[in-house]
PDB file of C-alpha atoms in Angstrom:
ATOM      1  CA  UNK A 188       0.000   0.000   0.000  1.00  0.00           C
ATOM      2  CA  UNK A 189       2.731   2.615   0.789  1.00  0.00           C
ATOM      3  CA  UNK A 190       4.034   2.245  -2.792  1.00  0.00           C
ATOM      4  CA  UNK A 191       0.586   3.165  -4.074  1.00  0.00           C
ATOM      5  CA  UNK A 192       0.503   6.164  -1.733  1.00  0.00           C
ATOM      6  CA  UNK A 193       3.879   7.300  -3.060  1.00  0.00           C
ATOM      7  CA  UNK A 194       2.827   6.792  -6.674  1.00  0.00           C
ATOM      8  CA  UNK A 195      -0.404   8.745  -6.231  1.00  0.00           C
ATOM      9  CA  UNK A 196       1.457  11.615  -4.520  1.00  0.00           C
ATOM     10  CA  UNK A 197       4.051  11.674  -7.308  1.00  0.00           C
ATOM     11  CA  UNK A 198       1.383  11.690 -10.016  1.00  0.00           C
ATOM     12  CA  UNK A 199      -0.686  14.528  -8.626  1.00  0.00           C
ATOM     13  CA  UNK A 200       2.414  16.510  -7.689  1.00  0.00           C
ATOM     14  CA  UNK A 201       3.576  16.369 -11.309  1.00  0.00           C
ATOM     15  CA  UNK A 202       0.149  17.407 -12.582  1.00  0.00           C
ATOM     16  CA  UNK A 203      -1.194  19.885 -10.038  1.00  0.00           C
ATOM     17  CA  UNK A 204       1.301  21.079  -7.475  1.00  0.00           C
ATOM     18  CA  UNK A 205       3.832  23.030  -9.463  1.00  0.00           C
ATOM     19  CA  UNK A 206       6.202  24.913  -7.192  1.00  0.00           C
ATOM     20  CA  UNK A 207       9.285  27.041  -7.781  1.00  0.00           C
ATOM     21  CA  UNK A 208      13.007  26.359  -7.500  1.00  0.00           C
ATOM     22  CA  UNK A 209      13.207  27.556  -3.904  1.00  0.00           C
ATOM     23  CA  UNK A 210      10.399  25.287  -2.711  1.00  0.00           C
ATOM     24  CA  UNK A 211      11.723  22.332  -4.705  1.00  0.00           C
ATOM     25  CA  UNK A 212      15.209  22.904  -3.332  1.00  0.00           C
ATOM     26  CA  UNK A 213      14.024  22.670   0.268  1.00  0.00           C
ATOM     27  CA  UNK A 214      12.888  19.108  -0.315  1.00  0.00           C
ATOM     28  CA  UNK A 215      16.443  18.139  -1.208  1.00  0.00           C
ATOM     29  CA  UNK A 216      17.028  18.254   2.550  1.00  0.00           C
ATOM     30  CA  UNK A 217      16.154  14.775   3.813  1.00  0.00           C
ATOM     31  CA  UNK A 218      14.725  15.920   7.144  1.00  0.00           C
ATOM     32  CA  UNK A 219      12.422  18.410   5.470  1.00  0.00           C
ATOM     33  CA  UNK A 220      11.378  15.831   2.901  1.00  0.00           C
ATOM     34  CA  UNK A 221      10.113  13.700   5.774  1.00  0.00           C
ATOM     35  CA  UNK A 222       8.112  16.627   7.118  1.00  0.00           C
ATOM     36  CA  UNK A 223       6.153  17.806   4.083  1.00  0.00           C
ATOM     37  CA  UNK A 224       4.893  17.127   0.579  1.00  0.00           C
ATOM     38  CA  UNK A 225       3.981  19.587  -2.131  1.00  0.00           C
ATOM     39  CA  UNK A 226       0.377  18.372  -1.994  1.00  0.00           C
ATOM     40  CA  UNK A 227       0.156  19.322   1.666  1.00  0.00           C
ATOM     41  CA  UNK A 228       1.847  22.648   1.037  1.00  0.00           C
ATOM     42  CA  UNK A 229      -0.487  23.469  -1.832  1.00  0.00           C
ATOM     43  CA  UNK A 230      -3.464  22.403   0.284  1.00  0.00           C
ATOM     44  CA  UNK A 231      -2.483  24.922   2.977  1.00  0.00           C
ATOM     45  CA  UNK A 232      -1.991  27.610   0.340  1.00  0.00           C
ATOM     46  CA  UNK A 233      -5.441  26.997  -1.130  1.00  0.00           C
ATOM     47  CA  UNK A 234      -7.075  27.066   2.302  1.00  0.00           C
ATOM     48  CA  UNK A 235      -5.444  30.428   3.014  1.00  0.00           C
ATOM     49  CA  UNK A 236      -6.537  31.767  -0.379  1.00  0.00           C
ATOM     50  CA  UNK A 237     -10.096  30.492   0.067  1.00  0.00           C
ATOM     51  CA  UNK A 238     -10.171  32.242   3.422  1.00  0.00           C
ATOM     52  CA  UNK A 239      -8.790  35.410   1.810  1.00  0.00           C
ATOM     53  CA  UNK A 240      -6.185  35.602   4.562  1.00  0.00           C
ATOM     54  CA  UNK A 241      -4.240  38.836   4.884  1.00  0.00           C
ATOM     55  CA  UNK A 242      -2.546  37.865   8.141  1.00  0.00           C
ATOM     56  CA  UNK A 243      -1.033  34.428   8.740  1.00  0.00           C
ATOM     57  CA  UNK A 244       0.636  32.890  11.793  1.00  0.00           C
ATOM     58  CA  UNK A 245       2.714  29.719  11.632  1.00  0.00           C
ATOM     59  CA  UNK A 246       3.885  27.935  14.792  1.00  0.00           C
ATOM     60  CA  UNK A 247       6.853  25.739  13.859  1.00  0.00           C
ATOM     61  CA  UNK A 248       8.917  26.820  10.843  1.00  0.00           C
ATOM     62  CA  UNK A 249      11.591  24.150  10.372  1.00  0.00           C
ATOM     63  CA  UNK A 250      13.272  25.028   7.045  1.00  0.00           C
ATOM     64  CA  UNK A 251      10.369  27.127   5.816  1.00  0.00           C
ATOM     65  CA  UNK A 252       8.657  24.755   3.395  1.00  0.00           C
ATOM     66  CA  UNK A 253       5.067  25.361   4.485  1.00  0.00           C
ATOM     67  CA  UNK A 254       6.064  28.962   5.206  1.00  0.00           C
ATOM     68  CA  UNK A 255       6.719  29.585   1.521  1.00  0.00           C
ATOM     69  CA  UNK A 256       3.448  28.013   0.412  1.00  0.00           C
ATOM     70  CA  UNK A 257       1.518  30.141   2.892  1.00  0.00           C
ATOM     71  CA  UNK A 258       3.558  33.243   2.122  1.00  0.00           C
ATOM     72  CA  UNK A 259       2.703  32.909  -1.554  1.00  0.00           C
ATOM     73  CA  UNK A 260      -0.994  32.950  -0.635  1.00  0.00           C
ATOM     74  CA  UNK A 261      -0.719  36.447   0.825  1.00  0.00           C
ATOM     75  CA  UNK A 262      -1.938  39.524  -1.056  1.00  0.00           C
ATOM     76  CA  UNK A 263       0.419  42.449  -1.655  1.00  0.00           C
ATOM     77  CA  UNK A 264      -0.439  44.004   1.694  1.00  0.00           C
ATOM     78  CA  UNK A 265      -0.377  40.677   3.542  1.00  0.00           C
ATOM     79  CA  UNK A 266       1.731  39.896   6.583  1.00  0.00           C
ATOM     80  CA  UNK A 267       2.955  36.643   8.155  1.00  0.00           C
ATOM     81  CA  UNK A 268       4.823  35.660  11.317  1.00  0.00           C
ATOM     82  CA  UNK A 269       6.449  32.254  11.677  1.00  0.00           C
ATOM     83  CA  UNK A 270       7.857  31.082  15.015  1.00  0.00           C
ATOM     84  CA  UNK A 271      10.896  28.799  15.326  1.00  0.00           C
ATOM     85  CA  UNK A 272      12.889  28.048  18.482  1.00  0.00           C
ATOM     86  CA  UNK A 273      15.815  26.317  16.746  1.00  0.00           C
ATOM     87  CA  UNK A 274      18.369  28.974  15.622  1.00  0.00           C
ATOM     88  CA  UNK A 275      19.704  26.811  12.779  1.00  0.00           C
ATOM     89  CA  UNK A 276      16.242  26.169  11.376  1.00  0.00           C
ATOM     90  CA  UNK A 277      15.301  29.832  11.750  1.00  0.00           C
ATOM     91  CA  UNK A 278      18.380  30.959   9.818  1.00  0.00           C
ATOM     92  CA  UNK A 279      17.778  28.430   7.057  1.00  0.00           C
ATOM     93  CA  UNK A 280      14.126  29.409   6.809  1.00  0.00           C
ATOM     94  CA  UNK A 281      15.015  33.076   6.515  1.00  0.00           C
ATOM     95  CA  UNK A 282      17.410  32.286   3.661  1.00  0.00           C
ATOM     96  CA  UNK A 283      14.651  30.412   1.837  1.00  0.00           C
ATOM     97  CA  UNK A 284      12.156  33.207   2.448  1.00  0.00           C
ATOM     98  CA  UNK A 285      14.596  35.792   1.113  1.00  0.00           C
ATOM     99  CA  UNK A 286      15.382  33.661  -1.935  1.00  0.00           C
ATOM    100  CA  UNK A 287      11.650  33.407  -2.629  1.00  0.00           C
ATOM    101  CA  UNK A 288      11.406  37.221  -2.336  1.00  0.00           C
ATOM    102  CA  UNK A 289       8.913  36.997   0.513  1.00  0.00           C
ATOM    103  CA  UNK A 290      11.024  38.705   3.182  1.00  0.00           C
ATOM    104  CA  UNK A 291       8.969  41.902   2.854  1.00  0.00           C
ATOM    105  CA  UNK A 292       5.873  39.975   4.028  1.00  0.00           C
ATOM    106  CA  UNK A 293       7.163  37.138   6.219  1.00  0.00           C
ATOM    107  CA  UNK A 294       8.989  37.553   9.528  1.00  0.00           C
ATOM    108  CA  UNK A 295      10.849  34.662  11.150  1.00  0.00           C
ATOM    109  CA  UNK A 296      10.801  35.053  14.922  1.00  0.00           C
ATOM    110  CA  UNK A 297      13.497  32.959  16.574  1.00  0.00           C
ATOM    111  CA  UNK A 298      12.168  32.144  20.028  1.00  0.00           C
ATOM    112  CA  UNK A 299      10.104  29.463  21.769  1.00  0.00           C
ATOM    113  CA  UNK A 300       6.490  29.877  20.709  1.00  0.00           C
ATOM    114  CA  UNK A 301       5.255  29.676  24.298  1.00  0.00           C
ATOM    115  CA  UNK A 302       7.289  32.831  25.044  1.00  0.00           C
ATOM    116  CA  UNK A 303       6.491  34.663  21.811  1.00  0.00           C
ATOM    117  CA  UNK A 304       2.766  34.062  21.316  1.00  0.00           C
ATOM    118  CA  UNK A 305       1.585  36.289  24.178  1.00  0.00           C
ATOM    119  CA  UNK A 306       3.618  39.202  22.786  1.00  0.00           C
ATOM    120  CA  UNK A 307       2.729  39.075  19.090  1.00  0.00           C
ATOM    121  CA  UNK A 308      -0.150  41.521  19.302  1.00  0.00           C
ATOM    122  CA  UNK A 309       2.094  43.867  21.287  1.00  0.00           C
ATOM    123  CA  UNK A 310       4.587  43.714  18.390  1.00  0.00           C
ATOM    124  CA  UNK A 311       1.964  45.308  16.156  1.00  0.00           C
ATOM    125  CA  UNK A 312       0.485  42.239  14.525  1.00  0.00           C
ATOM    126  CA  UNK A 313      -3.278  42.342  14.043  1.00  0.00           C
ATOM    127  CA  UNK A 314      -5.431  39.372  14.917  1.00  0.00           C
ATOM    128  CA  UNK A 315      -4.716  36.577  12.459  1.00  0.00           C
ATOM    129  CA  UNK A 316      -6.965  35.296   9.675  1.00  0.00           C
ATOM    130  CA  UNK A 317      -5.180  31.950   9.285  1.00  0.00           C
ATOM    131  CA  UNK A 318      -3.078  30.017  11.798  1.00  0.00           C
ATOM    132  CA  UNK A 319      -1.071  26.860  11.095  1.00  0.00           C
ATOM    133  CA  UNK A 320       0.319  24.807  13.984  1.00  0.00           C
ATOM    134  CA  UNK A 321       3.039  22.250  13.217  1.00  0.00           C
ATOM    135  CA  UNK A 322       5.359  22.064  16.204  1.00  0.00           C
ATOM    136  CA  UNK A 323       6.001  20.108  19.393  1.00  0.00           C
ATOM    137  CA  UNK A 324       2.755  18.210  19.922  1.00  0.00           C
ATOM    138  CA  UNK A 325       3.030  18.213  23.713  1.00  0.00           C
ATOM    139  CA  UNK A 326       2.475  21.986  23.577  1.00  0.00           C
ATOM    140  CA  UNK A 327      -0.531  21.810  21.226  1.00  0.00           C
ATOM    141  CA  UNK A 328      -3.138  22.641  23.904  1.00  0.00           C
ATOM    142  CA  UNK A 329      -1.239  25.797  24.877  1.00  0.00           C
ATOM    143  CA  UNK A 330      -0.631  26.753  21.244  1.00  0.00           C
ATOM    144  CA  UNK A 331      -4.297  26.222  20.417  1.00  0.00           C
ATOM    145  CA  UNK A 332      -5.498  28.397  23.286  1.00  0.00           C
ATOM    146  CA  UNK A 333      -3.067  31.146  22.285  1.00  0.00           C
ATOM    147  CA  UNK A 334      -4.149  30.870  18.643  1.00  0.00           C
ATOM    148  CA  UNK A 335      -7.809  31.267  19.581  1.00  0.00           C
ATOM    149  CA  UNK A 336      -6.973  34.379  21.604  1.00  0.00           C
ATOM    150  CA  UNK A 337      -5.138  35.901  18.628  1.00  0.00           C
ATOM    151  CA  UNK A 338      -7.788  35.066  16.018  1.00  0.00           C
ATOM    152  CA  UNK A 339     -10.915  36.879  14.925  1.00  0.00           C
ATOM    153  CA  UNK A 340     -14.395  35.753  13.953  1.00  0.00           C
ATOM    154  CA  UNK A 341     -14.111  33.560  10.851  1.00  0.00           C
ATOM    155  CA  UNK A 342     -10.418  32.785  11.336  1.00  0.00           C
ATOM    156  CA  UNK A 343      -9.158  29.340  10.345  1.00  0.00           C
ATOM    157  CA  UNK A 344      -6.801  27.229  12.483  1.00  0.00           C
ATOM    158  CA  UNK A 345      -5.121  24.150  10.990  1.00  0.00           C
ATOM    159  CA  UNK A 346      -3.162  21.809  13.245  1.00  0.00           C
ATOM    160  CA  UNK A 347      -0.928  19.139  11.711  1.00  0.00           C
ATOM    161  CA  UNK A 348      -0.923  15.808  13.497  1.00  0.00           C
ATOM    162  CA  UNK A 349       1.237  12.832  12.590  1.00  0.00           C
ATOM    163  CA  UNK A 350      -0.638   9.550  13.079  1.00  0.00           C
ATOM    164  CA  UNK A 351       1.637   7.059  14.824  1.00  0.00           C
ATOM    165  CA  UNK A 352       1.324   3.352  15.605  1.00  0.00           C
ATOM    166  CA  UNK A 353       0.861   4.398  19.227  1.00  0.00           C
ATOM    167  CA  UNK A 354      -2.097   6.657  18.409  1.00  0.00           C
ATOM    168  CA  UNK A 355      -4.521   4.821  20.701  1.00  0.00           C
ATOM    169  CA  UNK A 356      -2.174   5.353  23.625  1.00  0.00           C
ATOM    170  CA  UNK A 357      -1.551   8.988  22.641  1.00  0.00           C
ATOM    171  CA  UNK A 358      -5.270   9.642  22.281  1.00  0.00           C
ATOM    172  CA  UNK A 359      -5.733   8.859  25.971  1.00  0.00           C
ATOM    173  CA  UNK A 360      -2.855  11.006  27.233  1.00  0.00           C
ATOM    174  CA  UNK A 361      -3.740  14.147  29.242  1.00  0.00           C
ATOM    175  CA  UNK A 362      -2.319  16.530  26.620  1.00  0.00           C
ATOM    176  CA  UNK A 363      -4.446  15.065  23.818  1.00  0.00           C
ATOM    177  CA  UNK A 364      -7.508  15.023  26.039  1.00  0.00           C
ATOM    178  CA  UNK A 365      -7.017  18.686  26.912  1.00  0.00           C
ATOM    179  CA  UNK A 366      -6.475  19.531  23.230  1.00  0.00           C
ATOM    180  CA  UNK A 367      -9.742  17.819  22.289  1.00  0.00           C
ATOM    181  CA  UNK A 368     -11.556  19.401  25.211  1.00  0.00           C
ATOM    182  CA  UNK A 369     -10.638  22.853  23.929  1.00  0.00           C
ATOM    183  CA  UNK A 370     -11.820  21.948  20.423  1.00  0.00           C
ATOM    184  CA  UNK A 371     -15.147  20.552  21.611  1.00  0.00           C
ATOM    185  CA  UNK A 372     -16.003  22.876  24.498  1.00  0.00           C
ATOM    186  CA  UNK A 373     -14.654  26.298  23.537  1.00  0.00           C
ATOM    187  CA  UNK A 374     -17.672  28.438  22.549  1.00  0.00           C
ATOM    188  CA  UNK A 375     -15.885  29.998  19.564  1.00  0.00           C
ATOM    189  CA  UNK A 376     -14.579  26.782  17.974  1.00  0.00           C
ATOM    190  CA  UNK A 377     -16.119  24.469  15.385  1.00  0.00           C
ATOM    191  CA  UNK A 378     -13.630  21.748  14.392  1.00  0.00           C
ATOM    192  CA  UNK A 379     -13.085  18.408  12.713  1.00  0.00           C
ATOM    193  CA  UNK A 380     -10.195  15.991  12.127  1.00  0.00           C
ATOM    194  CA  UNK A 381      -9.188  14.384   8.821  1.00  0.00           C
ATOM    195  CA  UNK A 382      -6.850  11.440   8.182  1.00  0.00           C
ATOM    196  CA  UNK A 383      -4.596  11.423   5.123  1.00  0.00           C
ATOM    197  CA  UNK A 384      -2.191   8.936   3.548  1.00  0.00           C
ATOM    198  CA  UNK A 385       0.673   9.566   1.142  1.00  0.00           C
ATOM    199  CA  UNK A 386       4.427   9.570   0.807  1.00  0.00           C
ATOM    200  CA  UNK A 387       4.675  10.740   4.429  1.00  0.00           C
ATOM    201  CA  UNK A 388       2.721   7.691   5.562  1.00  0.00           C
ATOM    202  CA  UNK A 389      -0.338   7.927   7.798  1.00  0.00           C
ATOM    203  CA  UNK A 390      -0.909  11.579   8.556  1.00  0.00           C
ATOM    204  CA  UNK A 391      -3.700  13.924   9.470  1.00  0.00           C
ATOM    205  CA  UNK A 392      -4.819  17.381  10.495  1.00  0.00           C
ATOM    206  CA  UNK A 393      -7.388  19.179  12.609  1.00  0.00           C
ATOM    207  CA  UNK A 394      -9.157  22.187  11.129  1.00  0.00           C
ATOM    208  CA  UNK A 395     -11.184  24.687  13.106  1.00  0.00           C
ATOM    209  CA  UNK A 396     -13.206  27.793  12.238  1.00  0.00           C
ATOM    210  CA  UNK A 397     -13.869  30.419  14.885  1.00  0.00           C
ATOM    211  CA  UNK A 398     -17.149  32.157  15.566  1.00  0.00           C
TER     212      UNK A 398
END
């Protein structure tokens, strides 16, 4: 079955998910290749465009692959912040962003997200239209609560979640239970989860819209 998943990803990538040299070059890095596919990147870009997002927040930058897809969804007056705690990743991401000529719209903030999120609005960012969370999963409940506080009515929050063999065990852990409790009980949140398969294996995401 994984061969079929790979073949299907390769086919649709060649037909639908054209990217540029900068985005393609990022996937030459093996670690980044394990973290993303062009189909997923294009999916995020389309969601941001459908939303008409002018302000985007990304929690977890890595080398900037999804950052570039989301950055390319922004209008001329759009603005994006991406948070990365690893200095090496942050530097690499900035180089990719500059090479893609998005450095006038996208700011890489090198600091732990849990320290940075409470201060973003103080830095002059407006409330965000689109928020993508792809970072340390043990912090997802905190990131989600912060994202809700920095969003507006109609904002979209997408949370990447790798599906592991130990998912049943993870689903019963306190962090996952708190994450789901926020999604189901917060009065502003309407959410669902979707499983995906592909060259990354068994994957998935949670998507929420805020009232």
